[in-house]
Coordinates of C-alpha atoms and ligand atoms in Angstrom, one line a residue:
Chain Z
M26 CA 0.0 0.0 -0.1
E27 CA 0.6 3.1 -0.7
P28 CA 2.1 6.0 1.8
G29 CA -0.8 8.1 2.4
T30 CA -3.8 5.0 1.6
K31 CA -3.8 4.4 5.2
E32 CA -7.5 2.1 5.5
N33 CA -9.5 4.6 6.0
T34 CA -11.5 2.4 8.8
S35 CA -14.1 5.1 10.1
F36 CA -16.1 4.1 6.5
D37 CA -18.6 2.0 6.3
A38 CA -19.3 1.1 2.7
D39 CA -21.7 -1.5 4.2
K40 CA -23.4 1.2 6.6
I41 CA -23.9 3.6 4.1
R42 CA -25.6 1.6 1.7
E43 CA -28.3 1.2 3.5
H44 CA -29.1 4.7 2.8
F45 CA -29.4 3.7 -0.6
P46 CA -32.9 2.5 -1.1
V47 CA -32.1 1.0 -4.8
F48 CA -30.0 -1.8 -3.1
F49 CA -33.3 -3.0 -1.2
Q50 CA -35.8 -3.8 -4.3
P51 CA -36.7 -7.5 -4.6
E52 CA -35.9 -6.4 -8.6
N53 CA -32.7 -5.2 -7.5
E54 CA -31.2 -8.0 -5.6
G55 CA -27.7 -9.0 -5.5
L56 CA -27.1 -5.7 -8.4
I57 CA -23.9 -4.4 -8.5
Y58 CA -23.8 -1.1 -9.6
L59 CA -20.7 -0.1 -11.0
D60 CA -21.9 3.3 -12.9
S61 CA -22.0 6.3 -10.4
A62 CA -19.8 8.0 -13.5
A63 CA -23.2 8.3 -15.6
T64 CA -25.2 8.7 -12.5
S65 CA -25.1 8.4 -9.1
Q66 CA -28.0 6.4 -6.7
R67 CA -29.4 8.6 -4.1
P68 CA -30.0 8.1 -0.3
R69 CA -33.6 7.8 1.5
E70 CA -32.8 11.8 3.2
V71 CA -32.6 12.9 -0.7
L72 CA -35.5 11.2 -1.1
T73 CA -37.4 12.0 1.7
A74 CA -36.2 16.0 1.2
C75 CA -38.4 16.1 -2.3
K76 CA -41.1 14.2 -0.6
N77 CA -41.6 16.9 2.3
F78 CA -41.1 19.5 -0.9
Y79 CA -43.7 18.4 -2.3
E80 CA -46.1 17.5 0.5
K81 CA -45.4 20.7 2.8
I82 CA -44.1 23.6 1.5
N83 CA -45.0 23.5 -2.9
A84 CA -45.3 26.0 -3.6
N85 CA -43.6 28.7 -6.5
T86 CA -40.9 30.9 -5.7
H87 CA -39.9 34.6 -5.5
R88 CA -44.0 35.3 -6.1
G89 CA -46.2 34.6 -3.3
A90 CA -47.3 36.6 -0.5
Y91 CA -48.2 33.6 2.2
K92 CA -46.3 31.2 4.0
I93 CA -46.1 27.6 1.7
A94 CA -44.1 30.4 -0.2
E95 CA -42.4 32.3 1.3
R96 CA -41.4 28.9 2.9
A97 CA -40.7 27.8 -0.5
T98 CA -38.5 30.5 -1.0
A99 CA -36.7 30.0 1.8
A100 CA -36.0 26.4 1.1
F101 CA -34.5 27.4 -2.4
E102 CA -32.5 29.9 -1.8
A103 CA -30.8 28.1 1.1
A104 CA -29.9 25.3 -0.8
R105 CA -28.1 28.0 -3.3
E106 CA -26.2 29.1 -0.3
K107 CA -25.9 25.4 1.2
T108 CA -24.3 24.7 -2.7
A109 CA -22.1 28.3 -2.5
K110 CA -20.6 26.7 0.7
F111 CA -20.2 23.3 -0.9
V112 CA -17.6 24.4 -3.6
G113 CA -16.6 27.3 -1.7
A114 CA -18.2 30.3 -3.9
G115 CA -17.6 34.1 -2.8
R116 CA -20.6 34.8 -2.5
T117 CA -24.2 33.0 -3.1
E118 CA -25.6 35.0 -5.9
E119 CA -22.6 32.9 -8.2
I120 CA -24.7 29.9 -8.0
I121 CA -26.7 29.5 -10.8
F122 CA -29.3 26.9 -11.2
V123 CA -29.6 24.8 -14.4
R124 CA -30.5 21.3 -14.7
N125 CA -27.0 19.9 -15.7
T126 CA -23.3 20.0 -16.9
T127 CA -24.1 20.4 -20.0
E128 CA -26.8 23.2 -19.8
A129 CA -24.3 24.8 -17.7
I130 CA -21.3 24.8 -20.6
N131 CA -23.9 25.9 -22.9
F132 CA -24.8 28.9 -20.8
V133 CA -21.3 30.1 -20.5
A134 CA -21.2 29.8 -24.5
Y135 CA -24.7 31.3 -25.9
G136 CA -24.2 34.4 -22.9
W137 CA -20.3 34.6 -22.1
A138 CA -18.2 33.0 -25.3
R139 CA -20.3 34.3 -28.4
K140 CA -21.0 37.7 -27.1
F141 CA -17.2 38.2 -26.1
I142 CA -15.3 35.9 -28.4
G143 CA -14.0 37.3 -32.3
T144 CA -13.0 35.7 -35.7
E145 CA -8.8 36.5 -34.4
D146 CA -9.7 34.8 -31.0
E147 CA -8.6 31.3 -30.3
I148 CA -10.9 28.9 -27.2
L149 CA -7.8 26.0 -26.5
V150 CA -10.0 22.8 -25.7
T151 CA -8.5 19.7 -24.1
E152 CA -8.3 16.3 -26.1
M153 CA -10.5 14.1 -23.0
E154 CA -12.9 16.5 -22.6
H155 CA -17.0 15.0 -22.6
H156 CA -18.6 16.0 -25.5
S157 CA -20.8 18.7 -23.9
N158 CA -17.3 20.6 -22.9
L159 CA -16.6 20.3 -26.3
I160 CA -19.4 20.2 -29.0
P161 CA -20.3 23.8 -27.5
W162 CA -16.5 25.0 -28.0
Q163 CA -16.9 23.4 -31.6
I164 CA -20.2 25.7 -32.4
T165 CA -18.8 29.1 -30.8
A166 CA -15.5 28.6 -32.9
Q167 CA -17.9 27.9 -35.6
K168 CA -20.3 30.9 -34.9
T169 CA -17.6 33.7 -34.7
G170 CA -15.1 32.7 -36.6
A171 CA -12.6 31.6 -33.9
R172 CA -9.9 28.9 -33.6
L173 CA -10.8 26.0 -32.0
R174 CA -7.9 24.8 -30.5
F175 CA -6.5 21.3 -28.7
F176 CA -4.5 21.0 -25.7
K177 CA -3.5 16.6 -26.5
M178 CA -2.6 14.4 -23.8
N179 CA 0.1 12.1 -23.7
E180 CA -0.6 8.2 -24.3
N181 CA -1.3 7.4 -20.4
G182 CA -4.0 10.1 -20.6
I183 CA -1.9 13.0 -19.2
L184 CA -2.4 17.0 -20.2
P185 CA 1.4 17.6 -20.6
L186 CA 1.8 21.3 -18.7
D187 CA 5.0 21.7 -20.5
Q188 CA 2.8 22.2 -24.1
L189 CA 0.4 24.8 -22.5
D190 CA 2.5 28.1 -23.0
S191 CA 3.6 27.0 -27.1
L192 CA -0.4 26.8 -27.0
L193 CA -1.4 29.9 -25.2
S194 CA -1.8 33.3 -26.4
R195 CA -3.0 36.2 -25.9
K196 CA -5.1 35.5 -29.2
T197 CA -6.7 33.2 -26.0
K198 CA -10.2 34.2 -25.2
L199 CA -11.3 31.0 -23.1
V200 CA -9.8 27.8 -21.7
A201 CA -12.0 24.6 -21.6
V202 CA -11.7 21.7 -19.4
T203 CA -12.7 18.9 -17.2
H204 CA -11.8 18.5 -14.1
V205 CA -11.3 14.5 -13.4
S206 CA -11.9 12.7 -16.9
N207 CA -14.8 10.5 -16.3
V208 CA -13.1 7.7 -18.7
L209 CA -9.4 8.0 -17.8
G210 CA -10.2 8.7 -14.2
T211 CA -7.6 11.8 -14.8
V212 CA -7.6 14.2 -12.9
N213 CA -6.2 17.7 -14.4
P214 CA -4.5 20.1 -12.6
V215 CA -6.6 23.0 -13.1
K216 CA -5.0 24.8 -10.9
E217 CA -2.1 25.5 -12.6
I218 CA -4.0 25.5 -16.7
I219 CA -6.4 27.9 -14.7
R220 CA -2.7 30.2 -14.5
A221 CA -1.1 30.1 -16.7
A222 CA -4.4 30.8 -19.2
H223 CA -4.7 33.9 -16.4
N224 CA -1.4 35.3 -18.1
V225 CA -2.6 35.5 -21.2
G226 CA -5.4 36.8 -20.3
A227 CA -7.9 34.0 -20.9
K228 CA -11.0 32.9 -19.1
V229 CA -11.1 29.2 -17.8
V230 CA -14.3 26.9 -17.7
V231 CA -14.2 23.9 -16.1
D232 CA -16.3 20.4 -15.9
G233 CA -16.6 19.7 -12.6
A234 CA -19.0 16.9 -13.2
Q235 CA -16.5 13.6 -11.9
S236 CA -14.3 16.4 -9.5
V237 CA -17.4 18.1 -7.0
P238 CA -18.7 14.2 -6.0
H239 CA -15.4 13.4 -4.8
L240 CA -12.9 15.7 -4.4
P241 CA -13.0 18.6 -2.0
V242 CA -13.4 21.5 -4.5
N243 CA -13.1 25.7 -3.6
V244 CA -13.7 27.5 -6.8
V245 CA -12.0 30.2 -5.4
D246 CA -9.1 28.6 -4.6
L247 CA -8.9 27.8 -8.6
D248 CA -9.5 30.6 -9.6
A249 CA -11.9 29.2 -12.0
D250 CA -13.9 31.8 -14.0
F251 CA -17.0 29.5 -14.8
F252 CA -17.4 26.1 -13.1
A253 CA -20.2 23.9 -14.3
F254 CA -21.4 20.3 -12.4
S255 CA -24.4 18.0 -11.7
G256 CA -26.6 16.7 -8.9
H257 CA -28.2 14.2 -10.3
K258 CA -23.9 12.3 -10.1
M259 CA -23.6 13.5 -6.2
L260 CA -26.8 11.9 -5.4
A261 CA -28.9 14.3 -6.0
P262 CA -31.9 14.6 -8.5
M263 CA -31.8 14.2 -11.8
G264 CA -32.4 17.7 -13.4
I265 CA -30.6 20.0 -10.6
G266 CA -27.5 21.6 -11.6
V267 CA -25.5 24.1 -11.3
L268 CA -23.4 26.7 -12.9
Y269 CA -20.6 28.7 -10.8
G270 CA -19.1 32.1 -12.4
K271 CA -17.8 34.8 -10.8
T272 CA -19.6 37.8 -10.5
A273 CA -18.3 40.6 -12.6
L274 CA -18.3 37.9 -15.6
L275 CA -21.7 36.7 -15.3
E276 CA -23.1 40.6 -14.9
E277 CA -21.3 40.7 -18.3
M278 CA -22.7 38.2 -19.5
E279 CA -26.4 37.7 -21.9
P280 CA -29.3 36.0 -20.3
I281 CA -29.2 32.5 -22.4
Y282 CA -33.9 32.6 -21.6
Y283 CA -35.9 35.4 -21.4
G284 CA -39.3 35.2 -19.7
G285 CA -40.7 35.2 -16.2
E286 CA -38.5 35.8 -12.6
M287 CA -35.2 37.4 -15.4
I288 CA -36.8 40.7 -15.1
K289 CA -36.3 43.9 -13.1
D290 CA -38.4 46.1 -15.2
V291 CA -40.7 45.8 -18.2
D292 CA -41.5 47.8 -20.6
Y293 CA -43.5 48.0 -24.2
Y294 CA -40.6 47.3 -26.4
Q295 CA -37.6 46.7 -23.7
S296 CA -37.0 45.0 -20.3
T297 CA -33.7 45.3 -18.0
W298 CA -32.9 42.1 -16.0
N299 CA -33.2 40.4 -12.7
D300 CA -30.0 40.7 -10.1
L301 CA -27.6 38.4 -10.0
P302 CA -28.4 35.0 -9.8
W303 CA -31.9 35.2 -11.3
K304 CA -30.9 36.7 -14.3
F305 CA -30.5 33.4 -15.5
E306 CA -33.7 32.0 -14.2
A307 CA -36.5 32.4 -16.1
G308 CA -39.6 30.7 -15.4
T309 CA -40.3 28.4 -12.8
Q310 CA -37.0 26.4 -12.3
N311 CA -36.0 22.8 -10.2
I312 CA -37.0 23.5 -6.9
G313 CA -37.9 20.4 -5.4
G314 CA -34.1 19.3 -7.1
A315 CA -33.0 21.8 -5.0
V316 CA -33.8 20.9 -2.7
G317 CA -32.8 17.1 -2.9
L318 CA -29.3 18.9 -3.4
S319 CA -29.5 20.8 -0.3
A320 CA -29.9 17.9 1.4
A321 CA -27.4 15.4 -1.0
I322 CA -24.6 18.3 0.2
D323 CA -26.2 17.1 3.6
F324 CA -25.7 13.5 3.1
I325 CA -22.3 14.2 1.8
N326 CA -20.9 16.6 5.0
S327 CA -22.1 14.5 7.2
I328 CA -19.8 11.6 5.8
G329 CA -17.4 13.7 5.0
I330 CA -15.8 14.7 1.0
D331 CA -12.6 14.0 2.5
N332 CA -13.6 10.4 3.6
I333 CA -15.3 9.9 0.3
R334 CA -12.4 10.8 -1.2
K335 CA -10.2 8.6 0.6
H336 CA -12.4 5.9 0.2
D337 CA -13.2 5.7 -3.9
H338 CA -9.5 6.3 -3.9
L339 CA -8.5 3.1 -1.9
L340 CA -11.5 1.3 -3.3
T341 CA -10.0 2.8 -7.0
E342 CA -6.5 1.5 -6.0
Y343 CA -7.6 -1.9 -4.9
A344 CA -9.2 -2.4 -8.5
L345 CA -6.1 -1.7 -10.4
N346 CA -4.1 -3.9 -8.7
E347 CA -6.9 -7.0 -8.9
L348 CA -7.6 -6.1 -12.8
K349 CA -4.0 -5.7 -14.0
K350 CA -3.8 -9.0 -12.9
I351 CA -6.4 -10.1 -15.7
K352 CA -4.4 -11.1 -18.8
D353 CA -5.0 -9.5 -21.5
L354 CA -7.5 -6.4 -20.0
V355 CA -6.4 -3.5 -21.0
I356 CA -6.3 0.1 -18.9
L357 CA -6.6 3.0 -20.4
G358 CA -5.2 5.8 -19.3
S359 CA -2.6 6.4 -16.2
T360 CA -2.9 4.1 -12.9
K361 CA -1.6 6.7 -10.3
N362 CA -3.9 9.7 -9.0
R363 CA -7.0 9.0 -10.7
G364 CA -10.6 9.7 -9.6
P365 CA -12.8 6.5 -9.2
A366 CA -13.3 5.5 -13.1
I367 CA -11.8 2.8 -14.6
S368 CA -12.3 2.0 -18.8
F369 CA -10.9 -1.7 -19.5
T370 CA -10.7 -3.4 -23.1
L371 CA -10.7 -7.4 -22.6
G372 CA -9.1 -8.7 -25.2
N373 CA -11.3 -9.0 -28.3
I374 CA -14.4 -9.0 -26.5
H375 CA -16.7 -5.8 -27.4
A376 CA -17.2 -4.2 -25.0
H377 CA -21.1 -4.7 -25.3
D378 CA -20.6 -8.2 -25.6
L379 CA -18.7 -7.8 -22.4
A380 CA -21.4 -5.7 -20.4
T381 CA -24.2 -7.4 -21.5
F382 CA -22.3 -10.7 -20.0
L383 CA -21.4 -8.8 -16.8
D384 CA -25.4 -8.3 -16.4
Q385 CA -25.9 -11.7 -16.4
K386 CA -24.1 -11.4 -13.3
N387 CA -25.6 -8.2 -11.8
I388 CA -23.3 -5.8 -12.7
A389 CA -23.4 -2.9 -14.3
V390 CA -20.6 -1.3 -15.5
R391 CA -20.8 1.3 -18.8
S392 CA -20.0 0.6 -22.1
G393 CA -19.5 2.8 -25.6
H394 CA -17.6 6.1 -26.2
H395 CA -18.5 7.4 -22.8
C396 CA -19.9 10.9 -24.9
A397 CA -15.7 11.0 -25.4
K398 CA -15.1 10.0 -28.9
L399 CA -11.8 12.0 -28.8
V400 CA -10.7 9.7 -26.1
M401 CA -11.5 6.5 -28.0
K402 CA -9.8 7.9 -30.8
K403 CA -6.8 8.7 -29.2
F404 CA -6.3 5.1 -27.5
N405 CA -7.4 4.0 -31.0
V406 CA -10.2 2.1 -29.3
A407 CA -14.3 2.1 -30.3
A408 CA -15.5 1.4 -27.7
T409 CA -14.4 0.5 -23.9
A410 CA -16.3 -1.4 -20.2
R411 CA -16.0 1.1 -17.4
A412 CA -16.8 0.8 -14.0
S413 CA -16.3 3.3 -11.8
F414 CA -17.1 3.2 -7.5
Y415 CA -18.7 5.7 -5.2
L416 CA -19.2 5.5 -1.0
Y417 CA -21.4 2.9 -1.2
N418 CA -19.1 0.2 -3.1
T419 CA -17.1 -2.2 -1.8
K420 CA -14.2 -4.2 -2.5
S421 CA -16.4 -7.6 -2.1
E422 CA -17.7 -5.8 -5.6
I423 CA -14.8 -5.7 -7.3
D424 CA -13.4 -9.2 -6.3
A425 CA -17.2 -9.7 -7.9
L426 CA -16.8 -8.0 -11.2
V427 CA -13.0 -9.4 -11.5
H428 CA -14.5 -12.8 -11.2
A429 CA -16.7 -12.3 -13.6
L430 CA -14.3 -10.6 -16.4
N431 CA -12.2 -14.1 -15.6
E432 CA -15.3 -15.8 -16.6
A433 CA -16.2 -13.7 -19.1
K434 CA -12.8 -14.3 -20.8
G435 CA -13.4 -18.7 -20.4
Y436 CA -16.9 -18.0 -22.0
F437 CA -15.6 -15.9 -25.0
S438 CA -12.7 -17.7 -25.4
K439 CA -14.5 -20.4 -27.9
W440 CA -15.1 -17.1 -29.9
R441 CA -11.9 -17.1 -30.9
Chain H
M23 CA -33.0 -15.7 -20.1
A24 CA -29.5 -17.3 -20.9
L25 CA -26.4 -16.0 -22.4
D26 CA -26.2 -18.8 -24.5
E27 CA -29.9 -18.2 -25.9
L28 CA -28.1 -14.5 -27.2
Y29 CA -25.0 -15.7 -28.2
Q30 CA -26.3 -18.8 -30.5
E31 CA -23.8 -20.9 -32.6
I32 CA -24.5 -19.4 -35.8
I33 CA -24.1 -15.6 -34.9
L34 CA -21.4 -16.3 -33.4
E35 CA -19.7 -18.2 -36.0
H36 CA -20.8 -15.0 -38.2
Y37 CA -19.1 -13.1 -35.5
K38 CA -16.0 -14.7 -35.9
K39 CA -15.9 -15.1 -40.2
P40 CA -18.5 -12.8 -41.6
K41 CA -19.7 -12.8 -45.0
N42 CA -19.3 -10.1 -47.8
M43 CA -17.2 -8.7 -45.6
G44 CA -15.3 -5.3 -47.5
L45 CA -16.4 -3.1 -49.4
L46 CA -17.7 -3.5 -53.3
E47 CA -16.6 -1.0 -56.0
N48 CA -18.7 0.1 -58.6
A49 CA -21.8 -0.6 -56.4
D50 CA -25.1 1.3 -57.0
I51 CA -25.9 2.2 -53.4
K52 CA -23.4 3.1 -50.8
V53 CA -24.8 3.6 -47.6
E54 CA -22.9 4.1 -43.9
G55 CA -24.8 3.6 -40.7
K56 CA -23.8 4.7 -37.0
N57 CA -25.3 4.0 -33.8
P58 CA -24.8 7.4 -31.6
F59 CA -25.0 5.5 -28.8
C60 CA -22.3 3.5 -28.9
G61 CA -20.2 4.3 -31.4
D62 CA -21.0 0.5 -34.0
E63 CA -20.4 1.4 -37.5
I64 CA -21.6 -0.1 -40.4
E65 CA -20.6 0.8 -44.2
L66 CA -23.3 -1.5 -47.0
A67 CA -22.3 -1.6 -51.1
I68 CA -25.1 -2.3 -53.0
K69 CA -25.0 -3.6 -56.2
L70 CA -28.6 -3.9 -58.4
K71 CA -29.1 -5.3 -61.1
D72 CA -32.8 -3.8 -61.9
D73 CA -34.8 -4.5 -58.9
I74 CA -32.8 -7.7 -57.3
I75 CA -29.5 -7.5 -54.8
E76 CA -27.0 -8.7 -56.8
N77 CA -24.9 -8.4 -54.6
V78 CA -23.9 -6.9 -51.4
T79 CA -21.0 -6.3 -49.0
F80 CA -20.3 -4.7 -45.9
D81 CA -17.8 -3.0 -43.4
G82 CA -17.3 -2.0 -40.0
S83 CA -16.9 -2.3 -36.2
G84 CA -19.5 -3.2 -34.1
C85 CA -20.1 -5.7 -31.6
A86 CA -20.7 -9.9 -32.0
I87 CA -24.6 -8.7 -32.1
S88 CA -23.9 -5.6 -34.6
Q89 CA -21.7 -7.9 -36.9
A90 CA -23.0 -11.4 -36.9
S91 CA -26.6 -9.4 -38.0
A92 CA -24.7 -7.0 -40.7
S93 CA -22.9 -10.8 -42.1
L94 CA -26.2 -13.2 -41.4
M95 CA -28.1 -9.5 -43.3
T96 CA -26.0 -9.8 -46.7
E97 CA -26.5 -13.6 -47.1
K98 CA -30.3 -13.4 -46.7
I99 CA -30.8 -10.0 -49.0
K100 CA -28.8 -11.5 -51.8
G101 CA -30.8 -12.4 -55.0
K102 CA -34.0 -10.7 -53.9
S103 CA -35.7 -7.6 -55.0
I104 CA -36.0 -4.7 -53.4
V105 CA -39.9 -5.2 -52.9
E106 CA -38.6 -8.1 -50.9
V107 CA -36.1 -7.1 -48.9
K108 CA -38.4 -4.2 -48.2
K109 CA -40.6 -6.5 -46.2
L110 CA -38.2 -8.6 -44.9
I111 CA -36.7 -5.7 -43.0
S112 CA -40.1 -5.2 -41.2
T113 CA -41.0 -8.3 -40.5
F114 CA -37.3 -8.7 -39.0
K115 CA -37.6 -5.5 -37.4
K116 CA -41.0 -7.2 -35.2
M117 CA -38.8 -10.3 -34.3
V118 CA -36.2 -8.3 -32.6
K119 CA -38.1 -5.6 -31.0
G120 CA -40.6 -8.9 -29.9
E121 CA -43.7 -7.5 -31.3
D122 CA -45.8 -9.9 -32.4
D123 CA -46.5 -11.3 -36.5
S124 CA -47.7 -13.5 -38.8
Q125 CA -46.0 -16.8 -38.0
V126 CA -45.3 -17.5 -42.0
D127 CA -43.3 -14.3 -41.9
R128 CA -41.1 -15.4 -38.8
D129 CA -40.1 -18.7 -39.9
N130 CA -38.9 -17.0 -43.3
L131 CA -35.8 -15.6 -41.7
E132 CA -34.6 -19.3 -41.2
E133 CA -31.0 -18.6 -40.4
L134 CA -32.0 -14.7 -39.1
L135 CA -34.3 -16.6 -36.1
A136 CA -30.5 -16.7 -34.5
L137 CA -31.4 -13.4 -33.5
Q138 CA -34.4 -13.9 -31.8
G139 CA -33.0 -14.1 -28.4
V140 CA -31.7 -10.1 -29.3
S141 CA -35.5 -9.0 -27.9
E142 CA -35.2 -10.1 -24.5
F143 CA -32.2 -7.8 -24.2
P144 CA -33.3 -4.5 -24.4
S145 CA -30.4 -2.9 -24.8
R146 CA -29.0 -4.8 -27.6
I147 CA -31.9 -4.0 -30.3
K148 CA -30.2 -1.5 -31.6
C149 CA -26.8 -3.6 -32.2
A150 CA -29.4 -5.9 -33.9
L151 CA -30.5 -3.3 -35.4
L152 CA -27.4 -1.2 -36.9
A153 CA -26.9 -2.8 -40.2
W154 CA -31.3 -3.0 -40.9
N155 CA -30.9 0.0 -40.1
T156 CA -28.5 1.6 -42.7
L157 CA -30.0 -0.9 -45.5
L158 CA -33.5 0.8 -45.6
L159 CA -32.0 4.3 -45.5
G160 CA -29.8 3.0 -48.3
L161 CA -33.1 1.8 -50.6
E162 CA -35.2 4.5 -49.7
E163 CA -32.3 7.5 -50.8
K164 CA -32.6 5.0 -54.1
L165 CA -36.1 5.0 -54.6
N166 CA -36.4 8.8 -54.2
K167 CA -33.5 9.4 -56.2
K168 CA -35.4 7.2 -58.7
D169 CA -38.8 9.2 -58.2
G170 CA -37.3 12.6 -58.8
K171 CA -35.8 11.4 -62.5
K172 CA -39.1 10.3 -63.5
Ligands
PLP17 C1 -16.8 15.0 -17.4 C2 -18.7 15.2 -17.4 N1 -18.8 16.0 -18.3 C3 -19.6 16.3 -18.3 C4 -20.3 15.1 -18.4 C5 -22.3 15.4 -18.8 O1 -23.0 15.9 -17.6 P1 -24.6 15.8 -17.6 O2 -25.2 14.7 -18.7 O3 -25.4 15.7 -16.2 O4 -25.1 17.2 -18.3 C6 -21.2 14.1 -17.6 C7 -21.6 12.9 -17.6 O5 -22.0 12.4 -18.1 C8 -19.5 14.0 -17.8 O6 -18.8 13.2 -16.9

């Protein structure tokens, strides 16, 4: 065992598991869920918080001068405050509620980049982005005439920082980088990337979809300009996500949607926009989702994000070690300092065939290109299987995976 | 359902040694299909003689189900008329989606019946259908062009 990876004795995944009803449904008996990078499961506490919202204080926010409306509004704004604290935002109004990471990044593309990026400019995107932090920049480049450039990774799936200076210049207006890769698990040195980008005057949008659920994140310490993440990967309901932006940037950014709630004053031919954050929250919001996110943060805090990180890390180290023992199993990317997602191929078995086999053993893994076709291209594979872990996963589940993979080799060997 | 019912012997044979692999030259129809969710890809090249599919080949990459389905399909449609093939596509689709169909039509599928097990694996239906949807696209494009010329 490496130094610093001491056994996480106070952490009891089996106990934590008891909070997650999905594992106790008769029809899910024996479910080994290794796809939390796609979406996490949700603890009872979160489900109850949502139920309580709809049962007890359901009303539209910011609209009614009556008690339950006031309570709904307070719950929504308290969720914002809790979220701001959780990611270390300097001000609560820098937290914009959206649907998910994808929507958050598109907000930046439409509201900020279209306004401030022109034909002479460059946008730098890494090669390991999820499509949601790639396609918006392709389109932005096409529409603005800006040049799209790529920060390539090396064969270990690592972004070589020493290449950065040659990619950045005064022309660079925006850098898009994922904090943690959803395919390779690589934890990127975003703080260093942001510092380098700021040195040439570029802004940075960080995709935190895979980091916020698993690592302590402080957007101010990172000095991120924009930071996006999804609730559903961190125990919260689907349909609630967050865009963090620095106040000055959010102020100069255009609204994305126009309509109710986002206005300050309305006249026949023109209107003015509401203050942050409401300028970006047109129409009725996902209040129940925000309440669920707040409960998810409470749940994470009750365990401690550091403890979760350690647990994820131990599981990942253990899985890497065990998987390496399987002949013909190839792990994509580096095996050091990575988040809890491991993509692999096994001999010439196609990832879908492998996933179907594992599903027969009740093991849920993801197969395919993981919305990261550039990563697939880089590693010259069409598809991979991916196992990913979270706080409710256990070593024995990894043992089951390894056992099943060995069985799969036997089963598919007749195919050669 | 047991895995062996999905991965029947015939399917494995066609996966290991696909028939009609590689692309025909001077084809009358060339068409590409992709499965956006999983990245499987296929390309078909079809040589027509009047309304008969004289020859058909494919190229592509994907899982056992998608590759075997493509291989079996090329074997099955050779020598058939476009009208017959369109009917076959519809019968095949019904089978893998697990929809009702007439017994006569289904019996006509012969070797393709090996893919019947797919209907029990919803996430794999799209794998089995990739080649067939691509074929349908190619035929329709061709027919539209013809109609346009008239
Ligand atoms: C790194 C990364 N970015 C973005 C996304 C997109 O998240 P969402 O689908 O919630 O918008 C995901 C999730 O699939 C992801 O893993």
